[in-house]
Amino acid sequence: MSSNVSVTSSIINSPICGSLEPGSHSVQFYRNDEFLVDELSRLLGSALGSGDAAIIIATKAHREQVGKLMKARGLDIGVAARQGRYVCLDAAETLAKIVVGGWPDAGNFIRVIGEVIGGARAATLRAEAQVVAFGEMVALLCAEGKSEAAVQLEHLWNDLASIHSFSLRCAYPLNAFSRSGQAGSFEKICAAHSHVIPSERFTVLASEHERLRTISHLEQKAEALDAEVAERKKVELSLMRREAEFSDLLENAVMGVQQVGADQRIVWANRYLLALLGYSPQEYVGHLISEFHAKREIFDDFWQRLMDRQNIYDFPAELRCRDGSVKHVLIHSNGLWENGRFVRTRCFVRDVTEHRQMELALIQSEKLASVGRLAATVAHEINNPLASVMNLVYLARNEAPSPSSQNYLEEAQEELERIAHLTKQTLGFYRSEGAVAPMRLSSIVRSLAAMLSPKISNKRVRLMIEDDGDPEIFTTPGEIRQLFSNLLSNSLDAVGQGGTIRVRISEVHEWSNSGAPGMRVTIADSGCGIPAENRARLFEPFFTTKEEIGTGLGLWVCKRIVEKHQGTIRFRSDTRPGQSWTAVSVFLPQLGGGTSALGAAPLRAA
Amino acid sequence: MRGMAHRVLIVDDERRIADTSALILQGVGFQTAVAYDGACGIDRCREFQPHLVLTDVVMPGMSGIEMAITIHREFPQCAILLISGQAATADMLEAARRQGHSFELLAKPVHPNVLLQKVAQILKASDAVAVTK
C-alpha cells in the first residue's frame, strides 16, 4: 500500500457508494489510494456532518490523508474528535491487541472494538445516532498472506453486530488478489460482507446502460482469460513434464554432464559425474571448476578455447577425485552465448582412466618385451664367439705352457663359464629337452633339491617337500626344471642361516582359470620378504636386488615359461621383521594330451 | 677305442669352432674331418664315412637339420648330434620330428669336457647297436 497519497481537487465522483445503509457490512475494492481516501472522506465526513459517530482503523497514511481531505471540505474534525465522535486508530496497533498466535481472538476483539464503538456512540449524545466504521486490519492480514485470518476477522465483525449497532466499511487493494489461486479467499471475503463494491473503475460509471456494456466486456475478458489460463496451465504442465524427462535423461546418462557459469563456477552436474569423482552436490556444485582440475595449465587452455568460441572435442584432462585420486577424462564442450555475452558451458565428460591405464600397461609391456628380445638376441650372438673361446682356452691348457699361463687360462676358463651361465639362464630352456613329455613335478623338484644340496646344507636350511597326489603332467621338462630351479635358488638366496623352505605340490582346479584342472606348486620361504616397492617390478628383465650375483633375468624367464604353459604365477609376501615370508605359487594346467598344445608353440626369444 | 679310432665329421659355418672342436677331438684320439657348410658336409660325409656327424644348425644355405636328414637317409648307421645357439632350432627340430627324424641337440656353448663326454656316450650306444645288428 502506498503511503504517498496525493490528494487533488479533482475528486472522483462516487454516486452509489458515498453512504452506508445502517447495519451494513460492505467491502470496497480499490486500485488507487487516492480513490480510497476520497471515498472514505465522503463516507466518514457525511456521518460526522450529520452528528453521527465515525471510526477509522487504518494505516497512518490513510488516516492523515482522510483527515486532511475532510478538513479541506470544511469539516471541523478537531471538535468531533474532542467530542469522541471521531475515533482514529492505527490498524497495526489495534490488530496487535486482538491477535493471539497469528489468529484474531474473539474475546479480545469484542472487548477492544466493542469499547470503541460503545464510546463513539455515547459521545453523540443521541440514542438514534449511527456509528460508521472503516477498518483495514483485514487488509493488513491479507497483505501478510493470512487471508484465512482475515476472513475470520470479518466474521468477528459480523458477530459484533449482534451486540453493537454500526455500519462497517472494509477496503482491500485489488492487487492483493492478483493471482488466480486467490479466487477462493476473494470469494470467502466477499461472502462475509453484505455489500461488495467493485473498484473505482466501475463505480464511477454513471448510467445503467454504461454498466451493462461494461459487464459484457468484463464477461468476455474473463472468458478469454479463463481459456488462456487453462491453455497456459496445459503448456506449463507439458513443459514441466518435458523438463522432468530431460533432467531424468541427463541424470541417468552414463557420461558426466555439467554446466559451468561465466564466473567459472559449477552450475549443475549430473549424478554420474558426482559419482565418478566421489563428491556430494554440496561439495561440487557452486565451486570453481578449476579447483577440480589436477593441472591448472590444462584448464586454462581449455577455458581459453571456450572463450575463443571453439567447439571442443575429446579434450584430455585430469580431474581430482574426493579421495585424492585422479581421473583421466575426455571433455566435449562449447559455450552458450547470448547477445555476444558468454552465459555458460555445456560439458560432456567421459572417463577414460581404465583405458589409459591399459594403454600405459601396454606401452610398459611392449617396452619390456623389446628389452627381452634384445637380451635374447645378444645372448644368442654371444654363443658362437663364446664356444670358440672356450675351445681355444681348452686347447691352450692342454698345450701345457708355463705354470703362470696355466693359471691365467684357468681363470679365463672360469670367467667364460660365468658368461655361459648368464646366457643359459635366459636361453638354457631352449635346449634339446624341448619335447613335451609326461613328468611328475615332485621328481623334478626333488632332483633340483639334490642338485642344490651343497648350498642347502651350507646354509643349514630346512627344506620340506610335500605332495598330495602327484599325477603325471605333460610339460617340457627342461623348461619346468629351469622354472623351479630359478624359484628355489631365489628362496635359498632369501632365507638366512637356518631358514625354512617348504614346497607343496598338489593337484587342484584353478578357479581363476575357468576351473581348469592342473598342478599347483607353492614354494614358501622364511626369507626377508619382498618390499612393496619391488613387487610390481618382479618380472621385469634386469630387475634385481642381488647386485653382486643376480642377472635380473631369473623371474622374467620364469614368467615366460609359465605363460607358455598357460599357467599362472603369483607372489605373496610379508616383510614385517621377525615374521617375514614369501610364497610363490605356480599353477600349471593339465593340457589334455599336452603334446600338440605345447609342441606347436615353441618358446621364442621374447 | 684307440685301436678302432672313430671318425667324427664336424660341420659349422663358424670356422674357428669347427677347427678347434676337431683339434679337441683329435686330442683324445678321434679321426676328424671338417666342413663349413651343409652341402660340403654331405660331400665330406660320403668321402669320410664318419661314425658321427657333429653339426651346427643355423648356417647359411643348407641348414644343419636339412643336411642331417639327407645324411640320415643315406647313412642310417651314422650318428648325428646337433649343436645350436638359436631358439629357432626348436621349430626346425619339430619339423624334422614330424618327418620321422629325431635328432639330439646340445645348446651352445658346450664345454669341451661335456662335448667329449657326449660324443663318447653316443658312439658307445651306436657301437652297441652295430654289435647287436
PDB file of C-alpha atoms in Angstrom, chain B residues 40-132:
ATOM      1  CA  CYS B  40      80.196 -79.567 -48.254  1.00  0.00           C
ATOM      2  CA  GLY B  41      79.215 -81.521 -45.162  1.00  0.00           C
ATOM      3  CA  ILE B  42      77.317 -84.045 -47.283  1.00  0.00           C
ATOM      4  CA  ASP B  43      80.258 -84.345 -49.709  1.00  0.00           C
ATOM      5  CA  ARG B  44      82.744 -84.858 -46.878  1.00  0.00           C
ATOM      6  CA  CYS B  45      80.432 -87.414 -45.318  1.00  0.00           C
ATOM      7  CA  ARG B  46      80.475 -89.530 -48.484  1.00  0.00           C
ATOM      8  CA  GLU B  47      84.268 -89.469 -48.620  1.00  0.00           C
ATOM      9  CA  PHE B  48      84.994 -89.730 -44.927  1.00  0.00           C
ATOM     10  CA  GLN B  49      82.230 -92.162 -43.870  1.00  0.00           C
ATOM     11  CA  PRO B  50      82.117 -90.834 -40.291  1.00  0.00           C
ATOM     12  CA  HIS B  51      80.630 -92.691 -37.316  1.00  0.00           C
ATOM     13  CA  LEU B  52      79.311 -89.405 -36.014  1.00  0.00           C
ATOM     14  CA  VAL B  53      78.455 -86.006 -37.517  1.00  0.00           C
ATOM     15  CA  LEU B  54      78.597 -83.005 -35.186  1.00  0.00           C
ATOM     16  CA  THR B  55      76.802 -80.101 -36.827  1.00  0.00           C
ATOM     17  CA  ASP B  56      75.699 -76.545 -36.179  1.00  0.00           C
ATOM     18  CA  VAL B  57      72.042 -75.957 -37.009  1.00  0.00           C
ATOM     19  CA  VAL B  58      71.692 -72.418 -38.324  1.00  0.00           C
ATOM     20  CA  MET B  59      74.027 -71.984 -41.255  1.00  0.00           C
ATOM     21  CA  PRO B  60      73.777 -70.005 -44.484  1.00  0.00           C
ATOM     22  CA  GLY B  61      72.422 -72.124 -47.316  1.00  0.00           C
ATOM     23  CA  MET B  62      71.501 -75.622 -46.246  1.00  0.00           C
ATOM     24  CA  SER B  63      70.672 -75.821 -42.549  1.00  0.00           C
ATOM     25  CA  GLY B  64      72.229 -78.399 -40.258  1.00  0.00           C
ATOM     26  CA  ILE B  65      68.914 -80.176 -39.964  1.00  0.00           C
ATOM     27  CA  GLU B  66      68.379 -80.430 -43.729  1.00  0.00           C
ATOM     28  CA  MET B  67      71.867 -81.779 -44.008  1.00  0.00           C
ATOM     29  CA  ALA B  68      71.268 -84.198 -41.132  1.00  0.00           C
ATOM     30  CA  ILE B  69      68.099 -85.520 -42.766  1.00  0.00           C
ATOM     31  CA  THR B  70      69.980 -86.185 -46.025  1.00  0.00           C
ATOM     32  CA  ILE B  71      72.830 -87.907 -44.223  1.00  0.00           C
ATOM     33  CA  HIS B  72      70.395 -89.897 -42.110  1.00  0.00           C
ATOM     34  CA  ARG B  73      68.693 -91.214 -45.255  1.00  0.00           C
ATOM     35  CA  GLU B  74      71.960 -92.062 -46.956  1.00  0.00           C
ATOM     36  CA  PHE B  75      73.844 -93.388 -43.956  1.00  0.00           C
ATOM     37  CA  PRO B  76      71.312 -94.612 -41.421  1.00  0.00           C
ATOM     38  CA  GLN B  77      74.082 -96.045 -39.240  1.00  0.00           C
ATOM     39  CA  CYS B  78      75.797 -92.659 -38.865  1.00  0.00           C
ATOM     40  CA  ALA B  79      75.007 -90.902 -35.550  1.00  0.00           C
ATOM     41  CA  ILE B  80      74.167 -87.185 -35.658  1.00  0.00           C
ATOM     42  CA  LEU B  81      74.445 -84.603 -32.871  1.00  0.00           C
ATOM     43  CA  LEU B  82      73.144 -81.084 -33.393  1.00  0.00           C
ATOM     44  CA  ILE B  83      74.662 -78.117 -31.591  1.00  0.00           C
ATOM     45  CA  SER B  84      72.826 -74.832 -31.663  1.00  0.00           C
ATOM     46  CA  GLY B  85      72.674 -71.445 -30.027  1.00  0.00           C
ATOM     47  CA  GLN B  86      69.410 -70.350 -31.611  1.00  0.00           C
ATOM     48  CA  ALA B  87      65.854 -70.542 -30.382  1.00  0.00           C
ATOM     49  CA  ALA B  88      64.536 -71.082 -33.895  1.00  0.00           C
ATOM     50  CA  THR B  89      66.101 -74.530 -33.685  1.00  0.00           C
ATOM     51  CA  ALA B  90      63.099 -75.813 -31.717  1.00  0.00           C
ATOM     52  CA  ASP B  91      60.816 -75.185 -34.721  1.00  0.00           C
ATOM     53  CA  MET B  92      63.175 -76.898 -37.138  1.00  0.00           C
ATOM     54  CA  LEU B  93      63.611 -79.886 -34.855  1.00  0.00           C
ATOM     55  CA  GLU B  94      59.866 -80.237 -34.522  1.00  0.00           C
ATOM     56  CA  ALA B  95      59.515 -80.170 -38.337  1.00  0.00           C
ATOM     57  CA  ALA B  96      62.171 -82.885 -38.645  1.00  0.00           C
ATOM     58  CA  ARG B  97      60.433 -84.950 -35.979  1.00  0.00           C
ATOM     59  CA  ARG B  98      57.211 -84.828 -37.975  1.00  0.00           C
ATOM     60  CA  GLN B  99      59.141 -86.286 -40.926  1.00  0.00           C
ATOM     61  CA  GLY B 100      60.306 -89.109 -38.702  1.00  0.00           C
ATOM     62  CA  HIS B 101      63.832 -87.832 -37.998  1.00  0.00           C
ATOM     63  CA  SER B 102      64.651 -87.423 -34.359  1.00  0.00           C
ATOM     64  CA  PHE B 103      67.943 -85.759 -33.530  1.00  0.00           C
ATOM     65  CA  GLU B 104      69.696 -84.992 -30.305  1.00  0.00           C
ATOM     66  CA  LEU B 105      70.558 -81.353 -29.638  1.00  0.00           C
ATOM     67  CA  LEU B 106      73.097 -79.603 -27.419  1.00  0.00           C
ATOM     68  CA  ALA B 107      72.905 -75.895 -26.642  1.00  0.00           C
ATOM     69  CA  LYS B 108      75.901 -73.706 -27.461  1.00  0.00           C
ATOM     70  CA  PRO B 109      78.274 -73.014 -25.870  1.00  0.00           C
ATOM     71  CA  VAL B 110      79.223 -76.577 -24.977  1.00  0.00           C
ATOM     72  CA  HIS B 111      82.144 -77.050 -22.634  1.00  0.00           C
ATOM     73  CA  PRO B 112      84.775 -79.276 -24.314  1.00  0.00           C
ATOM     74  CA  ASN B 113      84.570 -81.784 -21.456  1.00  0.00           C
ATOM     75  CA  VAL B 114      80.809 -82.048 -21.886  1.00  0.00           C
ATOM     76  CA  LEU B 115      81.244 -82.418 -25.624  1.00  0.00           C
ATOM     77  CA  LEU B 116      83.776 -85.227 -25.235  1.00  0.00           C
ATOM     78  CA  GLN B 117      81.567 -86.973 -22.729  1.00  0.00           C
ATOM     79  CA  LYS B 118      78.523 -86.719 -25.014  1.00  0.00           C
ATOM     80  CA  VAL B 119      80.424 -87.902 -28.101  1.00  0.00           C
ATOM     81  CA  ALA B 120      81.804 -90.914 -26.231  1.00  0.00           C
ATOM     82  CA  GLN B 121      78.326 -91.774 -24.984  1.00  0.00           C
ATOM     83  CA  ILE B 122      76.738 -91.586 -28.436  1.00  0.00           C
ATOM     84  CA  LEU B 123      79.444 -93.648 -30.085  1.00  0.00           C
ATOM     85  CA  LYS B 124      79.222 -96.285 -27.361  1.00  0.00           C
ATOM     86  CA  ALA B 125      75.476 -96.558 -27.957  1.00  0.00           C
ATOM     87  CA  SER B 126      75.820 -96.765 -31.738  1.00  0.00           C
ATOM     88  CA  ASP B 127      78.591 -99.379 -31.338  1.00  0.00           C
ATOM     89  CA  ALA B 128      76.214-101.431 -29.196  1.00  0.00           C
ATOM     90  CA  VAL B 129      73.555-101.119 -31.905  1.00  0.00           C
ATOM     91  CA  ALA B 130      76.091-102.142 -34.544  1.00  0.00           C
ATOM     92  CA  VAL B 131      77.125-105.154 -32.475  1.00  0.00           C
ATOM     93  CA  THR B 132      73.557-106.360 -31.973  1.00  0.00           C
TER      94      THR B 132
END
